[in-house]
Amino acid sequence: MIVCVCNAVRERQIRELVAQSDTRVRMRDLREQLGVCGDCGKCARRARGILRDCADCAGDPVAGHAPAGGFAGIPVTAGTTAAGACAAT
């Protein structure tokens, strides 16, 4: 999904940046490396949420997170927990 329309930054790019980083990625890092929130700023809330999800993730931050009950009625896959668990999307 596109997070930043101004710079065509996708959610996956943010998650990959977090996965590749040795340190905690901050909003400043997203702006400097990907251009997120560098123009209109409408993407800030979503980008911040993705960073929060990745910080809470004990697994692979690139895979994404399944909310309680899964996505749109699709159940959380076996071997994961509902709260903050990573699930392949």
Short mmCIF file of C-alpha atoms in Angstrom, two decimals:
data_model
loop_
_atom_site.label_atom_id
_atom_site.label_comp_id
_atom_site.label_asym_id
_atom_site.label_seq_id
_atom_site.Cartn_x
_atom_site.Cartn_y
_atom_site.Cartn_z
CA MET A 1 0.00 0.00 0.00
CA ILE A 2 1.19 3.51 -0.79
CA VAL A 3 1.88 5.47 2.40
CA CYS A 4 3.38 8.66 0.97
CA VAL A 5 1.74 9.76 -2.28
CA CYS A 6 4.10 12.71 -2.78
CA ASN A 7 7.16 10.44 -2.92
CA ALA A 8 5.51 7.12 -3.90
CA VAL A 9 6.72 5.37 -0.74
CA ARG A 10 5.10 2.03 -0.01
CA GLU A 11 4.52 0.42 3.37
CA ARG A 12 6.83 -2.41 2.36
CA GLN A 13 9.71 0.05 1.83
CA ILE A 14 9.30 1.37 5.36
CA ARG A 15 9.19 -2.15 6.80
CA GLU A 16 12.29 -3.13 4.81
CA LEU A 17 14.16 -0.07 6.08
CA VAL A 18 13.28 -1.04 9.65
CA ALA A 19 14.31 -4.67 9.07
CA GLN A 20 17.68 -3.63 7.61
CA SER A 21 18.50 -1.07 10.29
CA ASP A 22 20.74 -1.89 13.24
CA THR A 23 19.17 0.90 15.28
CA ARG A 24 15.63 2.05 15.94
CA VAL A 25 14.20 3.85 12.90
CA ARG A 26 12.61 7.22 13.65
CA MET A 27 10.38 9.51 11.60
CA ARG A 28 13.47 11.61 10.89
CA ASP A 29 15.10 8.56 9.29
CA LEU A 30 12.05 7.97 7.09
CA ARG A 31 12.14 11.58 5.94
CA GLU A 32 15.88 11.54 5.22
CA GLN A 33 16.05 8.14 3.52
CA LEU A 34 12.66 7.77 1.83
CA GLY A 35 11.19 11.28 1.71
CA VAL A 36 8.22 10.39 3.93
CA CYS A 37 6.59 13.52 5.42
CA GLY A 38 8.94 15.71 3.41
CA ASP A 39 6.20 17.50 1.47
CA CYS A 40 2.54 17.69 2.53
CA GLY A 41 2.80 15.58 5.71
CA LYS A 42 -0.47 13.69 5.22
CA CYS A 43 1.39 10.38 5.51
CA ALA A 44 2.77 11.08 8.99
CA ARG A 45 0.08 9.25 10.94
CA ARG A 46 0.27 6.08 8.84
CA ALA A 47 4.08 6.08 8.77
CA ARG A 48 4.22 6.54 12.55
CA GLY A 49 1.79 3.64 12.96
CA ILE A 50 3.96 1.37 10.82
CA LEU A 51 7.01 2.25 12.91
CA ARG A 52 5.03 1.50 16.07
CA ASP A 53 3.92 -1.88 14.64
CA CYS A 54 7.48 -2.78 13.74
CA ALA A 55 8.76 -1.80 17.20
CA ASP A 56 6.19 -4.12 18.79
CA CYS A 57 6.99 -6.97 16.44
CA ALA A 58 9.12 -9.81 17.71
CA GLY A 59 9.15 -11.44 14.27
CA ASP A 60 9.72 -10.19 10.74
CA PRO A 61 8.69 -6.51 10.41
CA VAL A 62 8.44 -6.85 6.63
CA ALA A 63 5.69 -9.46 6.81
CA GLY A 64 3.15 -7.10 8.36
CA HIS A 65 0.80 -7.52 11.28
CA ALA A 66 -2.53 -9.22 11.59
CA PRO A 67 -5.01 -7.56 13.95
CA ALA A 68 -7.11 -9.63 16.34
CA GLY A 69 -9.31 -11.84 14.20
CA GLY A 70 -7.18 -11.34 11.08
CA PHE A 71 -7.75 -9.09 8.08
CA ALA A 72 -11.32 -8.70 6.81
CA GLY A 73 -12.46 -11.98 8.24
CA ILE A 74 -9.32 -13.90 7.24
CA PRO A 75 -8.19 -15.68 10.42
CA VAL A 76 -4.77 -15.22 11.95
CA THR A 77 -2.52 -18.01 10.68
CA ALA A 78 -1.45 -20.89 12.89
CA GLY A 79 1.57 -20.19 15.03
CA THR A 80 0.76 -16.53 15.58
CA THR A 81 -1.02 -14.64 18.28
CA ALA A 82 -3.67 -12.06 17.58
CA ALA A 83 -2.08 -9.11 19.35
CA GLY A 84 0.83 -7.65 17.38
CA ALA A 85 1.79 -10.92 15.73
CA CYS A 86 3.39 -11.00 12.33
CA ALA A 87 1.52 -12.88 9.63
CA ALA A 88 2.32 -13.24 5.96
CA THR A 89 0.16 -10.96 3.85
#
